[in-house]
PDB file of C-alpha atoms in Angstrom:
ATOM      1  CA  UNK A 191     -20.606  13.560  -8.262  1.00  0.00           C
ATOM      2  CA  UNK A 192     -17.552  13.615 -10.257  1.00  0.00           C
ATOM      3  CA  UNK A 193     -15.859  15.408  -7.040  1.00  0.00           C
ATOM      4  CA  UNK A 194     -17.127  12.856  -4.735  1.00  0.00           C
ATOM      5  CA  UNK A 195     -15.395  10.286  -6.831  1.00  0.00           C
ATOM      6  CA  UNK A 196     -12.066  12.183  -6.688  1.00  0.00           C
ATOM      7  CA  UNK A 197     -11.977  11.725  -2.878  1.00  0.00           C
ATOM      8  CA  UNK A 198     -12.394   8.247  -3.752  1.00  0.00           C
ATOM      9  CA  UNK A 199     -10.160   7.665  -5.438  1.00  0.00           C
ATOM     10  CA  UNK A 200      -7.878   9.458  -2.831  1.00  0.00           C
ATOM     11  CA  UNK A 201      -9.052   6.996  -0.426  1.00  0.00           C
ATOM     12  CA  UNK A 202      -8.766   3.984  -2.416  1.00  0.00           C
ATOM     13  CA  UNK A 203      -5.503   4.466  -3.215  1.00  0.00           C
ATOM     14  CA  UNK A 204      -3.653   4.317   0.001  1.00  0.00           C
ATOM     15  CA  UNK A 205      -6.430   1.407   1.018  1.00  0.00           C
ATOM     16  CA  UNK A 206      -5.424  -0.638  -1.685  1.00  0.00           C
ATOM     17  CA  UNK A 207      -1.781  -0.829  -1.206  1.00  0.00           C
ATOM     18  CA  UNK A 208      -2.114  -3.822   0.659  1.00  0.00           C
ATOM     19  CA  UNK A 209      -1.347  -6.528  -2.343  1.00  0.00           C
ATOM     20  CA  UNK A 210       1.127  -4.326  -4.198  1.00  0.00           C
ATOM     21  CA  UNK A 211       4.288  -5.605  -2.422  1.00  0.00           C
ATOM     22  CA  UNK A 212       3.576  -9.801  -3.490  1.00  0.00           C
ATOM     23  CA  UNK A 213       5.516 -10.004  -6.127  1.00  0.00           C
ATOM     24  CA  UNK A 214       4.834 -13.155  -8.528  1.00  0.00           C
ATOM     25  CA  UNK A 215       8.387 -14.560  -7.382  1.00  0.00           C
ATOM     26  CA  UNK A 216       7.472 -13.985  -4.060  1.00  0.00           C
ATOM     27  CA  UNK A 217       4.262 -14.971  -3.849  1.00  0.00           C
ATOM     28  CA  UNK A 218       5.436 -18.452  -5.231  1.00  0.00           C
ATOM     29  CA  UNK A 219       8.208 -18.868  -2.524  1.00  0.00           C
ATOM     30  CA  UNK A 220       6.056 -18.083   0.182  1.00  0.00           C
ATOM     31  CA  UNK A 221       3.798 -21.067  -1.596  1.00  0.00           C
ATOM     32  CA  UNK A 222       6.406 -23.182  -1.563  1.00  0.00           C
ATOM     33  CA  UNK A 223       7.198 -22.625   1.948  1.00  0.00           C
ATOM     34  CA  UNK A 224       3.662 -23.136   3.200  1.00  0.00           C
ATOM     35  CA  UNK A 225       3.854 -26.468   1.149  1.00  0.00           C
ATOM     36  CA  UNK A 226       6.775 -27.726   2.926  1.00  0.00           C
ATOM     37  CA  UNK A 227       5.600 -27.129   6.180  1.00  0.00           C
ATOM     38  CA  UNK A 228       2.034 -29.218   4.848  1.00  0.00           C
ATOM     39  CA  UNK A 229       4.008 -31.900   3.804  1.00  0.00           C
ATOM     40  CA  UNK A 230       6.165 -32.301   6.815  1.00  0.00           C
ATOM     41  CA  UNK A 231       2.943 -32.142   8.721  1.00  0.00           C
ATOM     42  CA  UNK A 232       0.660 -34.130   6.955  1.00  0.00           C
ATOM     43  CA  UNK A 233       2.969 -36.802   5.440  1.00  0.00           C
ATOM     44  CA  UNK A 234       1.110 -40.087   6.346  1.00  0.00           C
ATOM     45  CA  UNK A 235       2.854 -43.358   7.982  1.00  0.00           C
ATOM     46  CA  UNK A 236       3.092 -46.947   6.009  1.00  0.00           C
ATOM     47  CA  UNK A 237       0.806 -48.381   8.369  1.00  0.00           C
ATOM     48  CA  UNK A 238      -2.104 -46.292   7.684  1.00  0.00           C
ATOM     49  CA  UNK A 239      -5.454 -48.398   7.155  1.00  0.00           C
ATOM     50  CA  UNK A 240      -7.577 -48.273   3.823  1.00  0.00           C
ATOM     51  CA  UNK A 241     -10.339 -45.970   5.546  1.00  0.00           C
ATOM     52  CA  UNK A 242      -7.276 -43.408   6.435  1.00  0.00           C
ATOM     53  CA  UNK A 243      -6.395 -43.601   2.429  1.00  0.00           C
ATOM     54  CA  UNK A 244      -9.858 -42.970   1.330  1.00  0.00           C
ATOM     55  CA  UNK A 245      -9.923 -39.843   3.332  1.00  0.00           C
ATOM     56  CA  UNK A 246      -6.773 -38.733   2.018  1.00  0.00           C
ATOM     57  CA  UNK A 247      -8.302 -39.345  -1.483  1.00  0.00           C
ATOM     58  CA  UNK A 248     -11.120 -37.174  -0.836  1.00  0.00           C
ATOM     59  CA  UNK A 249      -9.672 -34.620   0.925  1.00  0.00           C
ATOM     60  CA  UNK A 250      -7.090 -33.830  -2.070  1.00  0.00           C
ATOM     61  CA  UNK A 251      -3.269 -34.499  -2.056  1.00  0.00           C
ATOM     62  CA  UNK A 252      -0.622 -33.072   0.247  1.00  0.00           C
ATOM     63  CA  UNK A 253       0.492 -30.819  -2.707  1.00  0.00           C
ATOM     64  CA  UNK A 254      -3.307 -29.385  -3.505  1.00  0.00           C
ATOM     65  CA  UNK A 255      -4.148 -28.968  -0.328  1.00  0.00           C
ATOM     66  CA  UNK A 256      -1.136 -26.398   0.139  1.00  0.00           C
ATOM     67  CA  UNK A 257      -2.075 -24.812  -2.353  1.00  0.00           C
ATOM     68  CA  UNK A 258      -4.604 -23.294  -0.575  1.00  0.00           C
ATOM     69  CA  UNK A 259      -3.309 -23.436   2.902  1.00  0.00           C
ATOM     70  CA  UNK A 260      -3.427 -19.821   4.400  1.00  0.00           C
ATOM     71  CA  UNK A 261       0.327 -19.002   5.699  1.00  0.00           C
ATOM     72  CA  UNK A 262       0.095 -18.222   9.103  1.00  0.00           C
ATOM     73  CA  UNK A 263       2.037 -14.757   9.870  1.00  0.00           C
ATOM     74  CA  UNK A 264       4.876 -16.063  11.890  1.00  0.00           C
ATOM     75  CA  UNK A 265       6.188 -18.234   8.309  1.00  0.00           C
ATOM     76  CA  UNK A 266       5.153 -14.997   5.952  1.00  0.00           C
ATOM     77  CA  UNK A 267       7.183 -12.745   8.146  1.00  0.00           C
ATOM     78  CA  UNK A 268       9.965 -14.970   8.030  1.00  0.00           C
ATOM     79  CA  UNK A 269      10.297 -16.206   4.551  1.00  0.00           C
ATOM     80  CA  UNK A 270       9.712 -12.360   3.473  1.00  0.00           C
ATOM     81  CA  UNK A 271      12.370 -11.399   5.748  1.00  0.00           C
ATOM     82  CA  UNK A 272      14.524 -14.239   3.658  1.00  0.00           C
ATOM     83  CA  UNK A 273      13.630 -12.161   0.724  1.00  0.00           C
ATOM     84  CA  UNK A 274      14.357  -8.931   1.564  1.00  0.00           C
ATOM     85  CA  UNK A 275      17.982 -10.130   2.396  1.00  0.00           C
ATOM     86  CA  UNK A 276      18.168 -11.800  -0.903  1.00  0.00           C
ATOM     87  CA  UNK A 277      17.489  -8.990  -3.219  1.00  0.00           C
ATOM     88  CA  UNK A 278      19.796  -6.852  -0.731  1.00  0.00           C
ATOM     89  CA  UNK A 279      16.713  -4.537   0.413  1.00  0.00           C
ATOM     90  CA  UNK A 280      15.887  -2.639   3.657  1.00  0.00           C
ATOM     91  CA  UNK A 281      15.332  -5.528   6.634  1.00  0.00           C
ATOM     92  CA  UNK A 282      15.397  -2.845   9.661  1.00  0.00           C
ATOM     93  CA  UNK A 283      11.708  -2.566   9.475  1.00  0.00           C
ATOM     94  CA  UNK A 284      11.671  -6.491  10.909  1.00  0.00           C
ATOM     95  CA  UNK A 285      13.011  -4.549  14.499  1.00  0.00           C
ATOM     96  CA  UNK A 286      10.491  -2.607  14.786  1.00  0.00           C
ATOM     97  CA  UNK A 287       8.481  -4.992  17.396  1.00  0.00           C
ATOM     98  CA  UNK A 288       7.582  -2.981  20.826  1.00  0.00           C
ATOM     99  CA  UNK A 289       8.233  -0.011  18.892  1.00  0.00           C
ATOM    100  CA  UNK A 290       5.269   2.823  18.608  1.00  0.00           C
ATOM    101  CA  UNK A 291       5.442   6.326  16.467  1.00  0.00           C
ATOM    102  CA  UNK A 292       3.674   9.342  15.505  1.00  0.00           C
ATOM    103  CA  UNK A 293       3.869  10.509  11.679  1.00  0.00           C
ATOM    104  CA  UNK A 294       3.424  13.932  11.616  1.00  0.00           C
ATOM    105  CA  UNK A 295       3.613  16.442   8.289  1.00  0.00           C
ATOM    106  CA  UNK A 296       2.565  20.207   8.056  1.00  0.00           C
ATOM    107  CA  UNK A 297      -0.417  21.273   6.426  1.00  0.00           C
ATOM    108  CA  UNK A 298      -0.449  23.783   3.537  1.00  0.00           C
ATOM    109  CA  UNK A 299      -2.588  26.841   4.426  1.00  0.00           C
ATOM    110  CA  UNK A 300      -5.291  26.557   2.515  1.00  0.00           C
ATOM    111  CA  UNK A 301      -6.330  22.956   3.756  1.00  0.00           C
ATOM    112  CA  UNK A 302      -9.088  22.102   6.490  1.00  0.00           C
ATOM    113  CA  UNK A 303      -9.572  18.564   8.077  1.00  0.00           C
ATOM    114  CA  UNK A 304     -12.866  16.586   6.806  1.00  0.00           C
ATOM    115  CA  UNK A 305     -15.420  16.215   9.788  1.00  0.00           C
ATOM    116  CA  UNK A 306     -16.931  12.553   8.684  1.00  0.00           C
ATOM    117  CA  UNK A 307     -13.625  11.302   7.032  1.00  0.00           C
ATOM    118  CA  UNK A 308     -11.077  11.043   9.374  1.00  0.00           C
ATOM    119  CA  UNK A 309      -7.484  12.133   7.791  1.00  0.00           C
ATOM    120  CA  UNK A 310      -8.948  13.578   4.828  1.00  0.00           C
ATOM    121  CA  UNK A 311      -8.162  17.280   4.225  1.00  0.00           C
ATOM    122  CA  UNK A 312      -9.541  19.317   1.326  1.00  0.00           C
ATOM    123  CA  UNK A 313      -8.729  23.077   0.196  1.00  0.00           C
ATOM    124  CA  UNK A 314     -11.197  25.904   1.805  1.00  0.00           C
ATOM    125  CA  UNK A 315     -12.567  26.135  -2.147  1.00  0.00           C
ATOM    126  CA  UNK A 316     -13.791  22.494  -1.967  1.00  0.00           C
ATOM    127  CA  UNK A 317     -15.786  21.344  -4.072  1.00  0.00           C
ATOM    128  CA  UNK A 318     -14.479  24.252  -6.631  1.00  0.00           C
ATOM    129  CA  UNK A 319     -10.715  23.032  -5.589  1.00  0.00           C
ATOM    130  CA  UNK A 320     -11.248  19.235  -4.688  1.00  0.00           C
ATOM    131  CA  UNK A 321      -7.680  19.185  -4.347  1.00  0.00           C
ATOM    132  CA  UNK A 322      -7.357  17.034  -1.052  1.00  0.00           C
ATOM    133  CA  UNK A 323      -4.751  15.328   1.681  1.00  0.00           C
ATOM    134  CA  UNK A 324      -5.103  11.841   2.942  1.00  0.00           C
ATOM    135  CA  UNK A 325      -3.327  10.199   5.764  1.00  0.00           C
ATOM    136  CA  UNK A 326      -3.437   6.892   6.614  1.00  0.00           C
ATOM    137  CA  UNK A 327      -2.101   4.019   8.852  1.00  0.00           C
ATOM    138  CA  UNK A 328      -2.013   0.413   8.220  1.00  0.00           C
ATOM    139  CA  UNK A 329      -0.922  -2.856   9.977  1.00  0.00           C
ATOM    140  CA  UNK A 330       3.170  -3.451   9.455  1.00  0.00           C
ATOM    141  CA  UNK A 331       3.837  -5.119   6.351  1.00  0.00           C
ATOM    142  CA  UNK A 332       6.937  -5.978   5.564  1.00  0.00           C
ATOM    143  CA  UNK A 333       6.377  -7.419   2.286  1.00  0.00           C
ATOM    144  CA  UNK A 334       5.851  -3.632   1.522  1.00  0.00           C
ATOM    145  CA  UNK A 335       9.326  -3.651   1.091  1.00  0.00           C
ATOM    146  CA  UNK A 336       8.981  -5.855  -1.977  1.00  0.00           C
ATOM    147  CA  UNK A 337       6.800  -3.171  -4.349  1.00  0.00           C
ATOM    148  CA  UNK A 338       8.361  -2.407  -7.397  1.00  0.00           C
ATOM    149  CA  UNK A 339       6.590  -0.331 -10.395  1.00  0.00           C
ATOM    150  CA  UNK A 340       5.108  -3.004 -11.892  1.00  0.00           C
ATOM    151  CA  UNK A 341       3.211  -4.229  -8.673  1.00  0.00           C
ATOM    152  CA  UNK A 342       2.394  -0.675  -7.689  1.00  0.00           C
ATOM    153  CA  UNK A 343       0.588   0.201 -11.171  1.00  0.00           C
ATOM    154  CA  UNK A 344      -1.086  -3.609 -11.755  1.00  0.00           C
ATOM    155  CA  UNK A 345      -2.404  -3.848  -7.864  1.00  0.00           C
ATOM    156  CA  UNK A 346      -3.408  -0.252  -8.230  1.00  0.00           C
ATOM    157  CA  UNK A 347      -5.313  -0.899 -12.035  1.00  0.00           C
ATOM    158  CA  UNK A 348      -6.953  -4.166 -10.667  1.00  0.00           C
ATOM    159  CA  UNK A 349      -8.212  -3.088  -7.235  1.00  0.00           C
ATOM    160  CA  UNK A 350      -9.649  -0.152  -8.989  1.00  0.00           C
ATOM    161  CA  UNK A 351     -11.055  -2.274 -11.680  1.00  0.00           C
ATOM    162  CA  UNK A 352     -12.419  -5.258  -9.271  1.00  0.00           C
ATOM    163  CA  UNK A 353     -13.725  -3.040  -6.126  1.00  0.00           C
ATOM    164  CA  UNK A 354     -14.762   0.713  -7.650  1.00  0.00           C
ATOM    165  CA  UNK A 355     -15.932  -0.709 -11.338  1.00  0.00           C
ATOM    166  CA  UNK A 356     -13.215   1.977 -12.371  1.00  0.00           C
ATOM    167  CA  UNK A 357     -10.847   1.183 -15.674  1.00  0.00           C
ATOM    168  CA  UNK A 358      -7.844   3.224 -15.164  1.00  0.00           C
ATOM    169  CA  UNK A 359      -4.581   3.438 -16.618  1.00  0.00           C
ATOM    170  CA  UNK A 360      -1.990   4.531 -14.118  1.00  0.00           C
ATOM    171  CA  UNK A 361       0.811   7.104 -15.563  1.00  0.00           C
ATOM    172  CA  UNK A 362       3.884   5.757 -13.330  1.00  0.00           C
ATOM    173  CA  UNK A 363       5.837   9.070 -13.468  1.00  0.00           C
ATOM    174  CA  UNK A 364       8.447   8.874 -10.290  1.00  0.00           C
ATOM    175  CA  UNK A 365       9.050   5.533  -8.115  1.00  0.00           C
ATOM    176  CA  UNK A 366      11.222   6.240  -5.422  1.00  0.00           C
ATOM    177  CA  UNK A 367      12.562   4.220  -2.250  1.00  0.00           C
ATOM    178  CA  UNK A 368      13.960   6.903   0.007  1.00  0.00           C
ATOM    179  CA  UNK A 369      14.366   6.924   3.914  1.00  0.00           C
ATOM    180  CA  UNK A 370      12.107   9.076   6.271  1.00  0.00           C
ATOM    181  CA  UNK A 371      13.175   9.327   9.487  1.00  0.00           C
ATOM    182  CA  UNK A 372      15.358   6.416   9.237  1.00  0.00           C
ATOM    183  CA  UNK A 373      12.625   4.564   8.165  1.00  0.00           C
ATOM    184  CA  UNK A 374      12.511   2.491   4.500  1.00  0.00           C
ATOM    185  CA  UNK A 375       9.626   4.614   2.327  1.00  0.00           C
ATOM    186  CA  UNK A 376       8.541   5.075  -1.143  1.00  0.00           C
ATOM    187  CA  UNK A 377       7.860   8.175  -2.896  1.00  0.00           C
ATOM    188  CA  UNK A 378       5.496   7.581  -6.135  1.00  0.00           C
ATOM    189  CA  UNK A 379       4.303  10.046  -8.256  1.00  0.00           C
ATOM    190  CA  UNK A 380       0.966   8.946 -10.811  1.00  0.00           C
ATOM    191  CA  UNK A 381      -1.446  10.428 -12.534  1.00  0.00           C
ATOM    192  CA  UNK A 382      -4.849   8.855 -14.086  1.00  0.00           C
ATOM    193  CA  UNK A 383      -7.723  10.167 -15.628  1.00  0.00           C
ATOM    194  CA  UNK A 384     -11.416   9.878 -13.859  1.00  0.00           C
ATOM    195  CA  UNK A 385     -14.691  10.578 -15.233  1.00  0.00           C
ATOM    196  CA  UNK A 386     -12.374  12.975 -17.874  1.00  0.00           C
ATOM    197  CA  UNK A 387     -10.362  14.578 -15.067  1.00  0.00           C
ATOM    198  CA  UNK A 388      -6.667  14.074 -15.142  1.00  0.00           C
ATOM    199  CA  UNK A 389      -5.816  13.380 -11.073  1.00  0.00           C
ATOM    200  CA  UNK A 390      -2.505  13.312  -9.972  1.00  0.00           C
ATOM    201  CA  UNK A 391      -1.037  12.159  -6.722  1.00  0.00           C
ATOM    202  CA  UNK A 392       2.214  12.158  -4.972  1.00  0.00           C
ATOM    203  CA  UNK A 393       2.551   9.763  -2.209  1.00  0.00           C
ATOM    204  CA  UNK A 394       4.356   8.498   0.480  1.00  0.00           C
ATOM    205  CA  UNK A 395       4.350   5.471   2.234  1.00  0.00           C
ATOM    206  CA  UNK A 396       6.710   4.668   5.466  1.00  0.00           C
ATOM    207  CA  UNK A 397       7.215   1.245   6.467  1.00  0.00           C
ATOM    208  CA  UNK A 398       7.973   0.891  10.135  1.00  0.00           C
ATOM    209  CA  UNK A 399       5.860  -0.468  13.326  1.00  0.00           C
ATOM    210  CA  UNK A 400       3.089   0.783  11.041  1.00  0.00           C
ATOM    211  CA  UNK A 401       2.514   1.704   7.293  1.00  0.00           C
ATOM    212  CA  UNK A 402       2.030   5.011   7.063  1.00  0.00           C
ATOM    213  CA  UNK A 403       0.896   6.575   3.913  1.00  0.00           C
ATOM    214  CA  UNK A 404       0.281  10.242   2.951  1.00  0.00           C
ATOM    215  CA  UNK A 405      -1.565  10.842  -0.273  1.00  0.00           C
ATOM    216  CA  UNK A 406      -1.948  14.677  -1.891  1.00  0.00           C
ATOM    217  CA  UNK A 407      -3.620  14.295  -4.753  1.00  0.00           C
ATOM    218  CA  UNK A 408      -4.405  17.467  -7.428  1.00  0.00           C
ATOM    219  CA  UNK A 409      -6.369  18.052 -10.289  1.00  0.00           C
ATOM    220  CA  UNK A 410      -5.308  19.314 -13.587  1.00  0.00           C
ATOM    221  CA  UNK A 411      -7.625  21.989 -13.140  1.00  0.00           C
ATOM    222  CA  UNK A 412      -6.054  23.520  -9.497  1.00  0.00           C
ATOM    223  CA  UNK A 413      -2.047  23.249  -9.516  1.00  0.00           C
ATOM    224  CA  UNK A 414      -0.846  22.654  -6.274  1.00  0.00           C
ATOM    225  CA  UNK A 415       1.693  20.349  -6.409  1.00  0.00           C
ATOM    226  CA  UNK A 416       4.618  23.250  -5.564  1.00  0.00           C
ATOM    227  CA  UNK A 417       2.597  23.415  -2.053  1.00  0.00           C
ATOM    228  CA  UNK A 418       1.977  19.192  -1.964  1.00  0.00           C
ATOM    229  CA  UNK A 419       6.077  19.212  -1.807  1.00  0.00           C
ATOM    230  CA  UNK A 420       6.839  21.953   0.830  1.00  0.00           C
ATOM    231  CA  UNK A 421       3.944  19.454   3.053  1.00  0.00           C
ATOM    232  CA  UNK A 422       5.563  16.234   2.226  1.00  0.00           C
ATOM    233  CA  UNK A 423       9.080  18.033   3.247  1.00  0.00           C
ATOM    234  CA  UNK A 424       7.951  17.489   6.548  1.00  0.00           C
ATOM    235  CA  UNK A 425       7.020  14.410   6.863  1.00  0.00           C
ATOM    236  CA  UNK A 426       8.626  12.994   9.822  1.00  0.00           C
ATOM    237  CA  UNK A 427       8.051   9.839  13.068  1.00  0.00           C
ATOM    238  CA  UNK A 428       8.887  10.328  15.997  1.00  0.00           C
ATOM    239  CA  UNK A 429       8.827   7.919  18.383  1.00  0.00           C
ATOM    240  CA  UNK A 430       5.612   8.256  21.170  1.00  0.00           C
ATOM    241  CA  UNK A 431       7.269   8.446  24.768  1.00  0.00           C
TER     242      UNK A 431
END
């Protein structure tokens, strides 16, 4: 069991990097732009009768009811994109339309593709060694691009907490934006402690037409973090002809 839950955890945490990248200041400016664009919409006309008023009344004000308007992807990609050129970050990922790749990385030696979990790799010694690999891609993000530490290790501690009934405290040792294949990525290196096993995990996560993420996660009890390096060395996309 508590080896089954170290794959988990392997799998949740490249699943759940979804909401890392809102920050707070960014999640309130893409509010505020979703509430401009209900107002301009739904601003009602001097003339309206006293039955259009009462359905206003009941149906909220302009102001609540953006509040939990859903922004449509066309005004989150573009007031994100104003963001990333505000705080000076990587915007090439927003040309990466039309564009398709292939992440590829070399294995270490000892590691064998899972049957029933598809980019999950353990060591030959699994379960002894439940030291594993996991590879994953997600939809393009490019609020990625906004993740800093303390959105990595609070998304990370909440998702945990609200969909695996898991308390963990997330060591941040090593936050890193670095470039793969021309691409904007993160390196992070964490550790946390499961079920009284220390795991730690060095990750990678590529923003481009995709986000691709590579997770090798150890043990304290198996080092292989020398080998987990040599792998991620190789990381690479290339686009698919």
């Amino acid at each position: 069991m508590r080896k089954k839950r170290i794959i988990i955890c392997a799998l949740a945490l490249a699943a759940l990097l979804g909401g890392c990248g809102k920050e707070p200041e960014a999640q309130e400016t893409l509010s505020q732009g979703a509430a401009a664009g209900a107002d301009q919409a739904g601003e009602p006309s001097e003339n309206e009768d006293a039955a259009a008023d009462g359905t206003a009344d009941s149906a909220g004000s302009g102001e609540q009811q953006a509040e939990n308007l859903e922004i449509d992807e066309a005004m989150k990609e573009e007031l994100t994109a104003q963001l990333l050129m505000e705080n000076e970050l990587d915007i090439s990922i927003i040309g990466e339309e039309g564009t398709t790749n292939r992440c590829t990385f070399a294995l270490p030696e000892d590691f064998i593709e899972v049957e029933d979990i598809p980019g999950m790799y353990v060591t030959k010694r699994y379960p002894i060694d439940a030291s594993n690999i996991y590879y994953a891609e997600m939809d393009k993000d490019i609020s990625m691009q906004l993740m800093t530490e303390d959105t990595y290790v609070e998304q990370i501690e909440e998702n945990f907490r609200n969909q695996y009934d898991m308390e963990i405290d997330v060591n941040l040792q090593s936050f890193e934006k670095i470039k793969i294949s021309g691409h904007p990525a993160f390196r992070i290196l964490c550790s946390y402690v499961v079920d009284g096993v220390e795991i730690t995990q060095l990750e990678y996560v590529i923003n481009a037409d995709k986000s691709y993420v590579v997770t090798y996660s150890q043990t304290d009890e198996y080092y292989r973090m020398d080998e987990f390096e040599a792998s991620a060395a190789t990381i690479a996309l290339e686009l698919e002809n």
